[in-house]
Amino acid sequence: MKISATFTIANMRNKLPYFGEITLDLEEVIELPKHEIIEAFTGRGLHSQGYAEVIPAKGYDDWKAGIRSGLRYALKRICSPHMYRIILQRGSGLSTDTNPTIMAYVAARAILGKLPNKETLMDRKRLEELVYASWNYDPRSIPNLEKFSIMA
């Protein structure tokens, strides 16, 4: 059974912007030996100032790495013993308001909001703290959500 999931963060904290959104499909596949991630991005990237940048097939590698980090975090916390095929349909943000940690967060929340999981409240709070500290790092820095850290 295929499940569609979307998650968006769009807010300000301490006068800093946090925006990112993702749409993905999840499908439990019993015969997969490991989780499978398919990037089906078809956006145009930056096409006009003030409009969301939709991730294209090529480029935006830092945002894509952030998304993969968020997926790893979420998939380690789901309760199913089976593997999933995740099809990344759409990701978007703004260069001024989005970084890889924000994209990691929306990817993780999209999955954990749809599937039974064992994420603790403490882990969720630690993840949110990491997101809100992410502008203290280079905006291209990739998060390691398993260690609740950002690789500068």
PDB file of C-alpha atoms in Angstrom:
ATOM      1  CA  MET A   1       0.000   0.000   0.000  1.00  0.00           C
ATOM      2  CA  LYS A   2       1.390   3.389  -1.022  1.00  0.00           C
ATOM      3  CA  ILE A   3       1.210   6.280   1.444  1.00  0.00           C
ATOM      4  CA  SER A   4       1.716   9.885   0.357  1.00  0.00           C
ATOM      5  CA  ALA A   5       3.247  12.252   2.890  1.00  0.00           C
ATOM      6  CA  THR A   6       3.886  15.982   2.882  1.00  0.00           C
ATOM      7  CA  PHE A   7       5.449  18.111   5.566  1.00  0.00           C
ATOM      8  CA  THR A   8       6.190  21.830   5.636  1.00  0.00           C
ATOM      9  CA  ILE A   9       7.965  24.081   8.080  1.00  0.00           C
ATOM     10  CA  ALA A  10       7.454  27.805   7.581  1.00  0.00           C
ATOM     11  CA  ASN A  11       8.229  30.030  10.519  1.00  0.00           C
ATOM     12  CA  MET A  12      10.560  32.552  12.074  1.00  0.00           C
ATOM     13  CA  ARG A  13      12.493  32.183  15.304  1.00  0.00           C
ATOM     14  CA  ASN A  14      14.832  34.802  16.738  1.00  0.00           C
ATOM     15  CA  LYS A  15      14.357  36.797  13.522  1.00  0.00           C
ATOM     16  CA  LEU A  16      15.672  33.896  11.402  1.00  0.00           C
ATOM     17  CA  PRO A  17      13.627  32.151   8.690  1.00  0.00           C
ATOM     18  CA  TYR A  18      12.963  28.409   8.525  1.00  0.00           C
ATOM     19  CA  PHE A  19      11.238  27.143   5.406  1.00  0.00           C
ATOM     20  CA  GLY A  20      11.235  23.801   3.686  1.00  0.00           C
ATOM     21  CA  GLU A  21       8.727  21.339   2.334  1.00  0.00           C
ATOM     22  CA  ILE A  22       8.751  17.806   1.015  1.00  0.00           C
ATOM     23  CA  THR A  23       6.305  15.467  -0.638  1.00  0.00           C
ATOM     24  CA  LEU A  24       7.128  11.780  -0.805  1.00  0.00           C
ATOM     25  CA  ASP A  25       5.513   8.400  -1.298  1.00  0.00           C
ATOM     26  CA  LEU A  26       6.156   5.444   1.012  1.00  0.00           C
ATOM     27  CA  GLU A  27       5.572   1.865   0.072  1.00  0.00           C
ATOM     28  CA  GLU A  28       6.259  -1.103   2.334  1.00  0.00           C
ATOM     29  CA  VAL A  29       7.984  -3.754   0.218  1.00  0.00           C
ATOM     30  CA  ILE A  30       8.539  -7.069   1.974  1.00  0.00           C
ATOM     31  CA  GLU A  31      11.066  -8.439  -0.509  1.00  0.00           C
ATOM     32  CA  LEU A  32      13.486  -5.483  -0.405  1.00  0.00           C
ATOM     33  CA  PRO A  33      16.790  -6.302   1.347  1.00  0.00           C
ATOM     34  CA  LYS A  34      17.135  -2.670   2.497  1.00  0.00           C
ATOM     35  CA  HIS A  35      15.251   0.604   2.253  1.00  0.00           C
ATOM     36  CA  GLU A  36      15.210   2.055  -1.247  1.00  0.00           C
ATOM     37  CA  ILE A  37      15.230   5.795  -1.904  1.00  0.00           C
ATOM     38  CA  ILE A  38      14.271   7.054  -5.351  1.00  0.00           C
ATOM     39  CA  GLU A  39      14.809  10.709  -6.187  1.00  0.00           C
ATOM     40  CA  ALA A  40      12.086  11.712  -8.635  1.00  0.00           C
ATOM     41  CA  PHE A  41      12.665  15.472  -8.371  1.00  0.00           C
ATOM     42  CA  THR A  42      11.578  17.403 -11.466  1.00  0.00           C
ATOM     43  CA  GLY A  43      11.625  21.024 -10.291  1.00  0.00           C
ATOM     44  CA  ARG A  44      13.260  24.020 -11.930  1.00  0.00           C
ATOM     45  CA  GLY A  45      15.378  25.241  -9.030  1.00  0.00           C
ATOM     46  CA  LEU A  46      15.661  29.014  -8.776  1.00  0.00           C
ATOM     47  CA  HIS A  47      13.640  30.641 -11.542  1.00  0.00           C
ATOM     48  CA  SER A  48      12.568  33.935 -10.009  1.00  0.00           C
ATOM     49  CA  GLN A  49      13.313  35.727  -6.767  1.00  0.00           C
ATOM     50  CA  GLY A  50      10.547  35.386  -4.201  1.00  0.00           C
ATOM     51  CA  TYR A  51       9.275  32.041  -5.462  1.00  0.00           C
ATOM     52  CA  ALA A  52       9.975  28.668  -3.931  1.00  0.00           C
ATOM     53  CA  GLU A  53      12.924  26.824  -5.423  1.00  0.00           C
ATOM     54  CA  VAL A  54      11.684  23.361  -6.360  1.00  0.00           C
ATOM     55  CA  ILE A  55      14.489  20.805  -6.314  1.00  0.00           C
ATOM     56  CA  PRO A  56      15.477  19.714  -9.842  1.00  0.00           C
ATOM     57  CA  ALA A  57      16.873  16.334 -10.903  1.00  0.00           C
ATOM     58  CA  LYS A  58      20.400  17.789 -11.068  1.00  0.00           C
ATOM     59  CA  GLY A  59      21.862  20.164  -8.515  1.00  0.00           C
ATOM     60  CA  TYR A  60      20.778  21.168  -5.004  1.00  0.00           C
ATOM     61  CA  ASP A  61      23.052  18.426  -3.698  1.00  0.00           C
ATOM     62  CA  ASP A  62      23.277  19.908  -0.200  1.00  0.00           C
ATOM     63  CA  TRP A  63      19.478  19.966   0.204  1.00  0.00           C
ATOM     64  CA  LYS A  64      19.298  16.406  -1.166  1.00  0.00           C
ATOM     65  CA  ALA A  65      21.971  15.262   1.310  1.00  0.00           C
ATOM     66  CA  GLY A  66      19.963  16.841   4.105  1.00  0.00           C
ATOM     67  CA  ILE A  67      16.855  14.986   2.945  1.00  0.00           C
ATOM     68  CA  ARG A  68      18.738  11.670   2.924  1.00  0.00           C
ATOM     69  CA  SER A  69      19.954  12.375   6.478  1.00  0.00           C
ATOM     70  CA  GLY A  70      16.372  12.971   7.591  1.00  0.00           C
ATOM     71  CA  LEU A  71      15.216   9.778   5.889  1.00  0.00           C
ATOM     72  CA  ARG A  72      17.926   7.724   7.635  1.00  0.00           C
ATOM     73  CA  TYR A  73      16.894   9.197  10.998  1.00  0.00           C
ATOM     74  CA  ALA A  74      13.224   8.408  10.410  1.00  0.00           C
ATOM     75  CA  LEU A  75      13.677   4.933   8.942  1.00  0.00           C
ATOM     76  CA  LYS A  76      15.713   3.830  11.979  1.00  0.00           C
ATOM     77  CA  ARG A  77      12.768   4.784  14.176  1.00  0.00           C
ATOM     78  CA  ILE A  78       9.830   3.177  12.402  1.00  0.00           C
ATOM     79  CA  CYS A  79       8.266   0.132  14.048  1.00  0.00           C
ATOM     80  CA  SER A  80       7.846  -2.055  10.959  1.00  0.00           C
ATOM     81  CA  PRO A  81      10.315  -4.913  10.434  1.00  0.00           C
ATOM     82  CA  HIS A  82       9.850  -4.534   6.657  1.00  0.00           C
ATOM     83  CA  MET A  83      11.699  -2.300   4.238  1.00  0.00           C
ATOM     84  CA  TYR A  84      10.261   0.738   2.472  1.00  0.00           C
ATOM     85  CA  ARG A  85      10.612   2.232  -0.957  1.00  0.00           C
ATOM     86  CA  ILE A  86      10.595   6.011  -0.617  1.00  0.00           C
ATOM     87  CA  ILE A  87       9.954   8.056  -3.718  1.00  0.00           C
ATOM     88  CA  LEU A  88      10.921  11.690  -3.280  1.00  0.00           C
ATOM     89  CA  GLN A  89       8.399  13.546  -5.405  1.00  0.00           C
ATOM     90  CA  ARG A  90       9.003  17.190  -4.547  1.00  0.00           C
ATOM     91  CA  GLY A  91      11.179  19.259  -2.265  1.00  0.00           C
ATOM     92  CA  SER A  92      11.257  23.005  -2.090  1.00  0.00           C
ATOM     93  CA  GLY A  93      12.620  25.918  -0.151  1.00  0.00           C
ATOM     94  CA  LEU A  94      14.202  29.334  -0.552  1.00  0.00           C
ATOM     95  CA  SER A  95      17.949  29.938  -0.653  1.00  0.00           C
ATOM     96  CA  THR A  96      17.508  32.584   2.045  1.00  0.00           C
ATOM     97  CA  ASP A  97      15.266  30.475   4.310  1.00  0.00           C
ATOM     98  CA  THR A  98      16.344  26.862   3.723  1.00  0.00           C
ATOM     99  CA  ASN A  99      19.397  24.777   4.548  1.00  0.00           C
ATOM    100  CA  PRO A 100      20.139  21.026   4.558  1.00  0.00           C
ATOM    101  CA  THR A 101      19.181  20.665   8.233  1.00  0.00           C
ATOM    102  CA  ILE A 102      15.755  22.143   7.579  1.00  0.00           C
ATOM    103  CA  MET A 103      15.294  19.748   4.654  1.00  0.00           C
ATOM    104  CA  ALA A 104      16.411  16.838   6.868  1.00  0.00           C
ATOM    105  CA  TYR A 105      13.789  17.840   9.421  1.00  0.00           C
ATOM    106  CA  VAL A 106      10.894  17.996   6.950  1.00  0.00           C
ATOM    107  CA  ALA A 107      11.878  14.635   5.437  1.00  0.00           C
ATOM    108  CA  ALA A 108      11.982  12.989   8.871  1.00  0.00           C
ATOM    109  CA  ARG A 109       8.702  14.539   9.980  1.00  0.00           C
ATOM    110  CA  ALA A 110       6.950  13.484   6.746  1.00  0.00           C
ATOM    111  CA  ILE A 111       7.734   9.821   7.444  1.00  0.00           C
ATOM    112  CA  LEU A 112       7.346   9.833  11.220  1.00  0.00           C
ATOM    113  CA  GLY A 113       4.016  11.619  10.898  1.00  0.00           C
ATOM    114  CA  LYS A 114       2.644   8.747   8.799  1.00  0.00           C
ATOM    115  CA  LEU A 115       4.153   5.579  10.270  1.00  0.00           C
ATOM    116  CA  PRO A 116       4.137   4.091  13.769  1.00  0.00           C
ATOM    117  CA  ASN A 117       7.520   4.855  15.279  1.00  0.00           C
ATOM    118  CA  LYS A 118       9.631   4.807  18.406  1.00  0.00           C
ATOM    119  CA  GLU A 119      10.980   8.356  18.262  1.00  0.00           C
ATOM    120  CA  THR A 120      11.115   9.689  21.800  1.00  0.00           C
ATOM    121  CA  LEU A 121       9.856  13.119  22.756  1.00  0.00           C
ATOM    122  CA  MET A 122      13.396  13.941  23.868  1.00  0.00           C
ATOM    123  CA  ASP A 123      14.820  12.987  20.455  1.00  0.00           C
ATOM    124  CA  ARG A 124      12.194  15.078  18.694  1.00  0.00           C
ATOM    125  CA  LYS A 125      13.040  18.080  20.870  1.00  0.00           C
ATOM    126  CA  ARG A 126      16.769  17.580  20.240  1.00  0.00           C
ATOM    127  CA  LEU A 127      16.082  17.477  16.500  1.00  0.00           C
ATOM    128  CA  GLU A 128      14.044  20.674  16.668  1.00  0.00           C
ATOM    129  CA  GLU A 129      16.814  22.394  18.659  1.00  0.00           C
ATOM    130  CA  LEU A 130      19.286  21.364  15.967  1.00  0.00           C
ATOM    131  CA  VAL A 131      17.057  22.852  13.262  1.00  0.00           C
ATOM    132  CA  TYR A 132      16.749  26.159  15.124  1.00  0.00           C
ATOM    133  CA  ALA A 133      20.538  26.279  15.647  1.00  0.00           C
ATOM    134  CA  SER A 134      21.285  25.439  12.001  1.00  0.00           C
ATOM    135  CA  TRP A 135      21.809  29.039  10.867  1.00  0.00           C
ATOM    136  CA  ASN A 136      24.844  29.176  13.212  1.00  0.00           C
ATOM    137  CA  TYR A 137      26.663  26.951  10.697  1.00  0.00           C
ATOM    138  CA  ASP A 138      27.624  27.288   7.056  1.00  0.00           C
ATOM    139  CA  PRO A 139      24.291  27.178   5.172  1.00  0.00           C
ATOM    140  CA  ARG A 140      25.562  24.227   3.109  1.00  0.00           C
ATOM    141  CA  SER A 141      26.538  22.129   6.155  1.00  0.00           C
ATOM    142  CA  ILE A 142      25.064  18.639   6.209  1.00  0.00           C
ATOM    143  CA  PRO A 143      23.428  17.376   9.414  1.00  0.00           C
ATOM    144  CA  ASN A 144      24.084  14.023  11.035  1.00  0.00           C
ATOM    145  CA  LEU A 145      20.754  13.523  12.741  1.00  0.00           C
ATOM    146  CA  GLU A 146      21.825  10.260  14.367  1.00  0.00           C
ATOM    147  CA  LYS A 147      24.369  12.263  16.382  1.00  0.00           C
ATOM    148  CA  PHE A 148      22.189  15.400  16.543  1.00  0.00           C
ATOM    149  CA  SER A 149      25.031  17.369  14.993  1.00  0.00           C
ATOM    150  CA  ILE A 150      25.835  19.467  11.971  1.00  0.00           C
ATOM    151  CA  MET A 151      29.050  18.784  10.067  1.00  0.00           C
ATOM    152  CA  ALA A 152      30.557  22.187   9.454  1.00  0.00           C
TER     153      ALA A 152
END
